[in-house]
PDB file of C-alpha atoms in Angstrom:
ATOM      1  CA  MET A 400      18.834   5.465 -11.198  1.00  0.00           C
ATOM      2  CA  GLY A 401      17.492   3.754 -14.315  1.00  0.00           C
ATOM      3  CA  GLU A 402      13.745   4.524 -14.900  1.00  0.00           C
ATOM      4  CA  LEU A 403      11.149   1.830 -13.588  1.00  0.00           C
ATOM      5  CA  LEU A 404       7.878   3.359 -14.459  1.00  0.00           C
ATOM      6  CA  ARG A 405       6.426   5.976 -16.787  1.00  0.00           C
ATOM      7  CA  THR A 406       3.180   7.663 -17.556  1.00  0.00           C
ATOM      8  CA  ASP A 407       2.579   9.941 -20.874  1.00  0.00           C
ATOM      9  CA  GLY A 408      -0.298  11.966 -20.622  1.00  0.00           C
ATOM     10  CA  LEU A 409      -2.445  10.050 -18.184  1.00  0.00           C
ATOM     11  CA  THR A 410      -5.913  10.964 -18.172  1.00  0.00           C
ATOM     12  CA  LYS A 411      -9.281   9.764 -16.238  1.00  0.00           C
ATOM     13  CA  ARG A 412     -12.477  10.727 -16.530  1.00  0.00           C
ATOM     14  CA  PHE A 413     -15.770  10.120 -14.500  1.00  0.00           C
ATOM     15  CA  ARG A 414     -18.935  11.011 -16.327  1.00  0.00           C
ATOM     16  CA  GLY A 415     -17.604  14.541 -17.499  1.00  0.00           C
ATOM     17  CA  ILE A 416     -15.359  14.818 -14.325  1.00  0.00           C
ATOM     18  CA  VAL A 417     -11.779  15.236 -15.340  1.00  0.00           C
ATOM     19  CA  ALA A 418      -9.967  13.246 -11.988  1.00  0.00           C
ATOM     20  CA  ASN A 419      -6.636  13.017 -13.428  1.00  0.00           C
ATOM     21  CA  ASP A 420      -5.780  15.139 -16.632  1.00  0.00           C
ATOM     22  CA  CYS A 421      -2.426  14.490 -18.628  1.00  0.00           C
ATOM     23  CA  ILE A 422      -0.297  12.991 -16.175  1.00  0.00           C
ATOM     24  CA  ASP A 423       3.400  12.825 -17.426  1.00  0.00           C
ATOM     25  CA  PHE A 424       5.062  10.907 -14.232  1.00  0.00           C
ATOM     26  CA  THR A 425       8.446   9.141 -14.149  1.00  0.00           C
ATOM     27  CA  ILE A 426       9.727   7.227 -10.731  1.00  0.00           C
ATOM     28  CA  GLY A 427      13.165   5.531 -10.881  1.00  0.00           C
ATOM     29  CA  LEU A 428      14.649   1.970 -10.173  1.00  0.00           C
ATOM     30  CA  GLY A 429      15.078   2.116  -5.952  1.00  0.00           C
ATOM     31  CA  GLU A 430      13.579   5.453  -5.480  1.00  0.00           C
ATOM     32  CA  VAL A 431      10.960   6.583  -2.859  1.00  0.00           C
ATOM     33  CA  ARG A 432       8.224   9.086  -3.792  1.00  0.00           C
ATOM     34  CA  CYS A 433       5.459  10.496  -2.100  1.00  0.00           C
ATOM     35  CA  ILE A 434       2.360  12.032  -3.786  1.00  0.00           C
ATOM     36  CA  ILE A 435       0.489  14.435  -1.691  1.00  0.00           C
ATOM     37  CA  GLY A 436      -2.152  17.017  -2.033  1.00  0.00           C
ATOM     38  CA  PRO A 437      -5.687  17.911  -0.994  1.00  0.00           C
ATOM     39  CA  ASN A 438      -8.891  15.691  -0.876  1.00  0.00           C
ATOM     40  CA  GLY A 439     -10.213  15.310  -4.185  1.00  0.00           C
ATOM     41  CA  ALA A 440      -6.933  15.884  -6.172  1.00  0.00           C
ATOM     42  CA  GLY A 441      -6.295  12.735  -8.099  1.00  0.00           C
ATOM     43  CA  LYS A 442      -3.982  10.648  -5.983  1.00  0.00           C
ATOM     44  CA  THR A 443      -5.845   7.337  -5.539  1.00  0.00           C
ATOM     45  CA  THR A 444      -7.114   7.703  -9.349  1.00  0.00           C
ATOM     46  CA  LEU A 445      -3.106   7.941 -10.256  1.00  0.00           C
ATOM     47  CA  ILE A 446      -2.427   4.809  -8.190  1.00  0.00           C
ATOM     48  CA  SER A 447      -5.482   2.852  -9.382  1.00  0.00           C
ATOM     49  CA  MET A 448      -4.458   3.331 -13.072  1.00  0.00           C
ATOM     50  CA  ILE A 449      -1.166   2.371 -12.341  1.00  0.00           C
ATOM     51  CA  SER A 450      -2.000  -1.001 -10.746  1.00  0.00           C
ATOM     52  CA  GLY A 451      -4.163  -1.558 -13.456  1.00  0.00           C
ATOM     53  CA  HIS A 452      -7.659  -0.895 -11.019  1.00  0.00           C
ATOM     54  CA  LEU A 453      -8.653   1.564 -13.022  1.00  0.00           C
ATOM     55  CA  SER A 454      -8.257   2.229 -16.925  1.00  0.00           C
ATOM     56  CA  PRO A 455      -6.829   5.232 -18.028  1.00  0.00           C
ATOM     57  CA  SER A 456      -9.574   7.476 -20.394  1.00  0.00           C
ATOM     58  CA  ALA A 457      -6.286   8.963 -22.313  1.00  0.00           C
ATOM     59  CA  GLY A 458      -2.643   8.073 -21.936  1.00  0.00           C
ATOM     60  CA  ARG A 459      -0.350   5.521 -21.673  1.00  0.00           C
ATOM     61  CA  ILE A 460       1.871   3.801 -19.056  1.00  0.00           C
ATOM     62  CA  TRP A 461       5.298   2.080 -19.263  1.00  0.00           C
ATOM     63  CA  PHE A 462       6.557  -0.510 -16.661  1.00  0.00           C
ATOM     64  CA  LYS A 463      10.257  -1.898 -17.681  1.00  0.00           C
ATOM     65  CA  ASN A 464      10.369  -0.339 -20.988  1.00  0.00           C
ATOM     66  CA  GLN A 465       6.989  -2.102 -21.794  1.00  0.00           C
ATOM     67  CA  GLU A 466       3.766  -0.759 -22.260  1.00  0.00           C
ATOM     68  CA  ILE A 467       1.034  -1.899 -19.919  1.00  0.00           C
ATOM     69  CA  THR A 468      -1.738   0.870 -20.518  1.00  0.00           C
ATOM     70  CA  THR A 469      -4.070  -2.143 -21.235  1.00  0.00           C
ATOM     71  CA  ARG A 470      -2.579  -5.031 -19.040  1.00  0.00           C
ATOM     72  CA  SER A 471      -4.757  -6.421 -16.041  1.00  0.00           C
ATOM     73  CA  VAL A 472      -3.996  -6.055 -12.495  1.00  0.00           C
ATOM     74  CA  VAL A 473      -2.846  -9.718 -12.639  1.00  0.00           C
ATOM     75  CA  ARG A 474      -0.376  -9.329 -15.206  1.00  0.00           C
ATOM     76  CA  ARG A 475       0.960  -6.551 -13.814  1.00  0.00           C
ATOM     77  CA  ALA A 476       1.363  -8.035 -10.605  1.00  0.00           C
ATOM     78  CA  LYS A 477       3.055 -10.993 -11.930  1.00  0.00           C
ATOM     79  CA  MET A 478       5.656  -8.206 -13.597  1.00  0.00           C
ATOM     80  CA  GLY A 479       6.166  -7.189 -10.187  1.00  0.00           C
ATOM     81  CA  ILE A 480       3.697  -4.084  -9.445  1.00  0.00           C
ATOM     82  CA  ALA A 481       1.972  -4.766  -6.146  1.00  0.00           C
ATOM     83  CA  ARG A 482      -0.432  -2.428  -4.299  1.00  0.00           C
ATOM     84  CA  LYS A 483      -1.180  -2.019  -0.784  1.00  0.00           C
ATOM     85  CA  PHE A 484      -4.845  -0.281  -0.080  1.00  0.00           C
ATOM     86  CA  GLN A 485      -5.080   1.795   3.500  1.00  0.00           C
ATOM     87  CA  THR A 486      -7.098  -0.861   5.218  1.00  0.00           C
ATOM     88  CA  PRO A 487      -5.087  -3.833   5.357  1.00  0.00           C
ATOM     89  CA  SER A 488      -5.849  -7.033   3.867  1.00  0.00           C
ATOM     90  CA  VAL A 489      -4.916  -9.710   5.603  1.00  0.00           C
ATOM     91  CA  PHE A 490      -6.165 -13.574   6.205  1.00  0.00           C
ATOM     92  CA  ASP A 491      -6.994 -12.926   9.990  1.00  0.00           C
ATOM     93  CA  ARG A 492      -7.216 -16.792  10.793  1.00  0.00           C
ATOM     94  CA  LEU A 493      -4.166 -17.853   9.255  1.00  0.00           C
ATOM     95  CA  THR A 494      -0.387 -17.258  11.199  1.00  0.00           C
ATOM     96  CA  VAL A 495       1.955 -14.645   9.627  1.00  0.00           C
ATOM     97  CA  HIS A 496       3.881 -17.221   8.136  1.00  0.00           C
ATOM     98  CA  GLN A 497       0.807 -18.914   6.559  1.00  0.00           C
ATOM     99  CA  ASN A 498      -0.217 -15.409   4.927  1.00  0.00           C
ATOM    100  CA  LEU A 499       3.264 -14.871   3.745  1.00  0.00           C
ATOM    101  CA  GLU A 500       3.217 -18.345   1.865  1.00  0.00           C
ATOM    102  CA  LEU A 501      -0.152 -18.332   0.332  1.00  0.00           C
ATOM    103  CA  ALA A 502       1.041 -14.741  -1.324  1.00  0.00           C
ATOM    104  CA  SER A 503       4.290 -16.511  -2.321  1.00  0.00           C
ATOM    105  CA  PHE A 504       2.140 -18.498  -4.816  1.00  0.00           C
ATOM    106  CA  GLY A 505       1.380 -15.698  -7.418  1.00  0.00           C
ATOM    107  CA  LYS A 506       4.784 -16.433  -8.832  1.00  0.00           C
ATOM    108  CA  PRO A 507       6.283 -20.070  -9.421  1.00  0.00           C
ATOM    109  CA  MET A 508       8.800 -20.856  -7.356  1.00  0.00           C
ATOM    110  CA  GLU A 509      10.607 -24.208  -6.568  1.00  0.00           C
ATOM    111  CA  VAL A 510       9.858 -25.641  -2.603  1.00  0.00           C
ATOM    112  CA  ALA A 511      13.550 -24.777  -1.491  1.00  0.00           C
ATOM    113  CA  GLU A 512      13.249 -21.345  -3.263  1.00  0.00           C
ATOM    114  CA  ARG A 513       9.964 -20.392  -1.419  1.00  0.00           C
ATOM    115  CA  ALA A 514      11.063 -21.075   1.968  1.00  0.00           C
ATOM    116  CA  VAL A 515      14.345 -18.983   1.383  1.00  0.00           C
ATOM    117  CA  ARG A 516      12.162 -16.333   0.041  1.00  0.00           C
ATOM    118  CA  LEU A 517       9.784 -16.335   3.227  1.00  0.00           C
ATOM    119  CA  GLU A 518      12.705 -16.460   5.373  1.00  0.00           C
ATOM    120  CA  GLU A 519      14.224 -13.292   3.747  1.00  0.00           C
ATOM    121  CA  VAL A 520      10.760 -11.509   3.997  1.00  0.00           C
ATOM    122  CA  LEU A 521      10.227 -12.089   7.528  1.00  0.00           C
ATOM    123  CA  ALA A 522      13.989 -10.804   8.743  1.00  0.00           C
ATOM    124  CA  ILE A 523      13.532  -7.712   6.390  1.00  0.00           C
ATOM    125  CA  THR A 524      10.112  -6.870   7.953  1.00  0.00           C
ATOM    126  CA  ARG A 525      10.715  -7.921  11.541  1.00  0.00           C
ATOM    127  CA  LEU A 526       8.149 -10.317  11.453  1.00  0.00           C
ATOM    128  CA  CYS A 527      10.524 -13.452  12.472  1.00  0.00           C
ATOM    129  CA  GLU A 528       9.261 -14.128  16.024  1.00  0.00           C
ATOM    130  CA  MET A 529       5.737 -13.786  14.974  1.00  0.00           C
ATOM    131  CA  ARG A 530       5.743 -16.393  12.133  1.00  0.00           C
ATOM    132  CA  ARG A 531       3.270 -18.578  14.296  1.00  0.00           C
ATOM    133  CA  THR A 532       1.231 -15.617  15.309  1.00  0.00           C
ATOM    134  CA  VAL A 533      -2.527 -15.543  14.379  1.00  0.00           C
ATOM    135  CA  ALA A 534      -3.020 -12.255  12.024  1.00  0.00           C
ATOM    136  CA  SER A 535      -5.882 -11.426  13.651  1.00  0.00           C
ATOM    137  CA  THR A 536      -4.065 -10.944  17.156  1.00  0.00           C
ATOM    138  CA  LEU A 537      -1.536  -8.684  15.714  1.00  0.00           C
ATOM    139  CA  SER A 538      -1.492  -4.951  16.349  1.00  0.00           C
ATOM    140  CA  HIS A 539      -3.028  -2.433  13.444  1.00  0.00           C
ATOM    141  CA  GLY A 540       1.007  -1.391  12.334  1.00  0.00           C
ATOM    142  CA  GLN A 541       1.870  -5.203  12.541  1.00  0.00           C
ATOM    143  CA  ARG A 542      -1.022  -5.933  10.256  1.00  0.00           C
ATOM    144  CA  GLN A 543       0.193  -3.159   7.743  1.00  0.00           C
ATOM    145  CA  TRP A 544       3.825  -4.681   8.114  1.00  0.00           C
ATOM    146  CA  LEU A 545       2.288  -8.396   7.419  1.00  0.00           C
ATOM    147  CA  GLU A 546       0.398  -6.957   4.112  1.00  0.00           C
ATOM    148  CA  ILE A 547       3.734  -5.138   2.749  1.00  0.00           C
ATOM    149  CA  ALA A 548       5.427  -8.801   3.816  1.00  0.00           C
ATOM    150  CA  MET A 549       2.921 -10.393   1.479  1.00  0.00           C
ATOM    151  CA  LEU A 550       4.084  -8.341  -1.249  1.00  0.00           C
ATOM    152  CA  LEU A 551       7.876  -8.935  -0.947  1.00  0.00           C
ATOM    153  CA  ALA A 552       6.892 -12.458  -0.942  1.00  0.00           C
ATOM    154  CA  ASN A 553       5.417 -12.125  -3.927  1.00  0.00           C
ATOM    155  CA  ARG A 554       8.838 -10.532  -5.390  1.00  0.00           C
ATOM    156  CA  ALA A 555       7.436  -7.036  -6.005  1.00  0.00           C
ATOM    157  CA  GLU A 556       9.698  -4.833  -7.561  1.00  0.00           C
ATOM    158  CA  LEU A 557       6.973  -1.259  -7.463  1.00  0.00           C
ATOM    159  CA  LEU A 558       5.064  -1.310  -4.123  1.00  0.00           C
ATOM    160  CA  LEU A 559       2.046   1.412  -4.402  1.00  0.00           C
ATOM    161  CA  LEU A 560       1.003   2.082  -0.740  1.00  0.00           C
ATOM    162  CA  ASP A 561      -2.040   4.062   0.227  1.00  0.00           C
ATOM    163  CA  GLU A 562      -1.432   6.196   3.254  1.00  0.00           C
ATOM    164  CA  PRO A 563       0.808   3.275   4.820  1.00  0.00           C
ATOM    165  CA  THR A 564       1.046   4.906   8.383  1.00  0.00           C
ATOM    166  CA  ALA A 565      -2.848   5.705   9.063  1.00  0.00           C
ATOM    167  CA  GLY A 566      -3.770   4.520  12.350  1.00  0.00           C
ATOM    168  CA  MET A 567      -0.430   3.952  13.449  1.00  0.00           C
ATOM    169  CA  THR A 568       1.132   5.163  16.813  1.00  0.00           C
ATOM    170  CA  ALA A 569       4.256   7.449  16.758  1.00  0.00           C
ATOM    171  CA  GLU A 570       6.458   4.253  17.202  1.00  0.00           C
ATOM    172  CA  GLU A 571       5.087   2.271  14.293  1.00  0.00           C
ATOM    173  CA  THR A 572       5.234   5.539  12.316  1.00  0.00           C
ATOM    174  CA  ARG A 573       8.931   6.050  12.674  1.00  0.00           C
ATOM    175  CA  ALA A 574       9.217   1.987  12.313  1.00  0.00           C
ATOM    176  CA  THR A 575       7.442   2.094   8.901  1.00  0.00           C
ATOM    177  CA  GLY A 576       9.606   4.722   7.464  1.00  0.00           C
ATOM    178  CA  ASN A 577      12.681   3.230   8.258  1.00  0.00           C
ATOM    179  CA  LEU A 578      11.240  -0.109   6.256  1.00  0.00           C
ATOM    180  CA  ILE A 579      10.472   2.073   3.528  1.00  0.00           C
ATOM    181  CA  ARG A 580      13.920   3.592   3.251  1.00  0.00           C
ATOM    182  CA  MET A 581      15.774   0.091   3.948  1.00  0.00           C
ATOM    183  CA  LEU A 582      13.552  -1.716   0.944  1.00  0.00           C
ATOM    184  CA  ALA A 583      14.732   0.954  -1.150  1.00  0.00           C
ATOM    185  CA  SER A 584      18.327   1.634  -0.222  1.00  0.00           C
ATOM    186  CA  ARG A 585      19.036  -2.119   0.452  1.00  0.00           C
ATOM    187  CA  HIS A 586      17.026  -3.957  -1.793  1.00  0.00           C
ATOM    188  CA  ASN A 587      16.545  -1.544  -5.006  1.00  0.00           C
ATOM    189  CA  LEU A 588      12.489  -1.686  -4.669  1.00  0.00           C
ATOM    190  CA  THR A 589      10.453   1.574  -5.736  1.00  0.00           C
ATOM    191  CA  VAL A 590       8.265   2.644  -3.274  1.00  0.00           C
ATOM    192  CA  LEU A 591       5.388   4.946  -4.497  1.00  0.00           C
ATOM    193  CA  ILE A 592       3.335   6.173  -1.329  1.00  0.00           C
ATOM    194  CA  ILE A 593      -0.007   8.386  -0.825  1.00  0.00           C
ATOM    195  CA  GLU A 594       0.375  10.391   2.400  1.00  0.00           C
ATOM    196  CA  HIS A 595      -1.408  12.723   4.197  1.00  0.00           C
ATOM    197  CA  ASP A 596       1.165  12.825   7.024  1.00  0.00           C
ATOM    198  CA  ILE A 597       3.780  15.675   6.423  1.00  0.00           C
ATOM    199  CA  ASN A 598       6.101  14.660   9.573  1.00  0.00           C
ATOM    200  CA  PHE A 599       6.181  11.134   8.032  1.00  0.00           C
ATOM    201  CA  VAL A 600       6.844  12.472   4.777  1.00  0.00           C
ATOM    202  CA  ARG A 601       9.653  14.832   6.146  1.00  0.00           C
ATOM    203  CA  ASP A 602      11.312  11.931   7.811  1.00  0.00           C
ATOM    204  CA  LEU A 603      11.320   9.792   4.749  1.00  0.00           C
ATOM    205  CA  ARG A 604      13.350  12.690   2.880  1.00  0.00           C
ATOM    206  CA  ALA A 605      11.766  11.588  -0.303  1.00  0.00           C
ATOM    207  CA  PRO A 606      10.834  13.506  -3.574  1.00  0.00           C
ATOM    208  CA  VAL A 607       7.813  14.901  -3.426  1.00  0.00           C
ATOM    209  CA  THR A 608       5.026  15.186  -6.440  1.00  0.00           C
ATOM    210  CA  VAL A 609       1.914  17.714  -5.601  1.00  0.00           C
ATOM    211  CA  LEU A 610      -1.348  17.057  -7.088  1.00  0.00           C
ATOM    212  CA  HIS A 611      -4.028  19.462  -7.683  1.00  0.00           C
ATOM    213  CA  LEU A 612      -7.813  19.128  -9.395  1.00  0.00           C
ATOM    214  CA  GLY A 613      -6.118  16.379 -11.469  1.00  0.00           C
ATOM    215  CA  ARG A 614      -2.946  17.914 -12.494  1.00  0.00           C
ATOM    216  CA  VAL A 615       0.920  17.590 -11.116  1.00  0.00           C
ATOM    217  CA  LEU A 616       1.448  21.156  -9.316  1.00  0.00           C
ATOM    218  CA  THR A 617       5.233  20.771  -8.925  1.00  0.00           C
ATOM    219  CA  SER A 618       7.516  18.269  -7.858  1.00  0.00           C
ATOM    220  CA  GLY A 619      10.661  18.522  -5.881  1.00  0.00           C
ATOM    221  CA  SER A 620      11.896  18.048  -2.101  1.00  0.00           C
ATOM    222  CA  LEU A 621       9.390  18.459   0.599  1.00  0.00           C
ATOM    223  CA  ASP A 622      11.024  21.898   1.342  1.00  0.00           C
ATOM    224  CA  GLU A 623      10.971  23.207  -2.106  1.00  0.00           C
ATOM    225  CA  VAL A 624       7.436  22.112  -2.518  1.00  0.00           C
ATOM    226  CA  ALA A 625       6.505  23.637   0.852  1.00  0.00           C
ATOM    227  CA  ALA A 626       8.230  27.308  -0.177  1.00  0.00           C
ATOM    228  CA  ASN A 627       5.779  26.784  -3.353  1.00  0.00           C
ATOM    229  CA  GLU A 628       3.146  29.512  -3.258  1.00  0.00           C
ATOM    230  CA  GLN A 629       0.255  27.660  -4.756  1.00  0.00           C
ATOM    231  CA  VAL A 630       1.006  24.632  -2.402  1.00  0.00           C
ATOM    232  CA  ARG A 631       0.843  26.562   0.352  1.00  0.00           C
ATOM    233  CA  ASP A 632      -2.276  28.167  -0.925  1.00  0.00           C
ATOM    234  CA  VAL A 633      -4.029  25.115  -1.813  1.00  0.00           C
ATOM    235  CA  TYR A 634      -2.856  22.671   0.499  1.00  0.00           C
ATOM    236  CA  LEU A 635      -0.147  23.241   3.143  1.00  0.00           C
ATOM    237  CA  GLY A 636      -1.325  26.455   4.302  1.00  0.00           C
ATOM    238  CA  ARG A 637       0.549  29.869   5.460  1.00  0.00           C
ATOM    239  CA  GLU A 638       1.685  29.955   9.163  1.00  0.00           C
TER     240      GLU A 638
END
């Protein structure tokens, strides 16, 4: 598994408050990784610096062996970095297919190539039967999947997902986990997830990075980090 993204000494300060403190982080091609930790740990700040929505106070970011520390959100998106916020952001008055078509214009494609790509994305996200459905009538889970599909339509290579299962039913949560695993295993996409649902994290069977007070506390499998005394004290608790 080759390296896709790396941060070195990534730091963010807000008026003297250190939100992220010298974070060294690496994620490989086709890897799924979860970031967990208590509120205020710096999870969203880290994702925001990777996506370009925040500029770091110090440190550097590399993506596909290119330094992107000062590149804009748009330039990063064109390179393949796509972010999904916690609240779905879709065009309610458009159909599923129209949403995907609009998203696909972020990168140049021939008409035939675009049509093929949209069909692939509809199949991957299991939205084929809903292609003519107006987005406002979708369930919460379906809207989440549509937004992920929109990122795929724009040929994303690194998905940054902020609590993708928030508000979902148990069935939708399971389906989302299956979708994420399939994107990584079959399509070699890299997925970085902020998540508070520990059961969902466990079902993903993905490596975990724990943040606390803006720093990486530890990394490993969920079982490994759950056995860490510090993690149990600051986040997971004790039985």
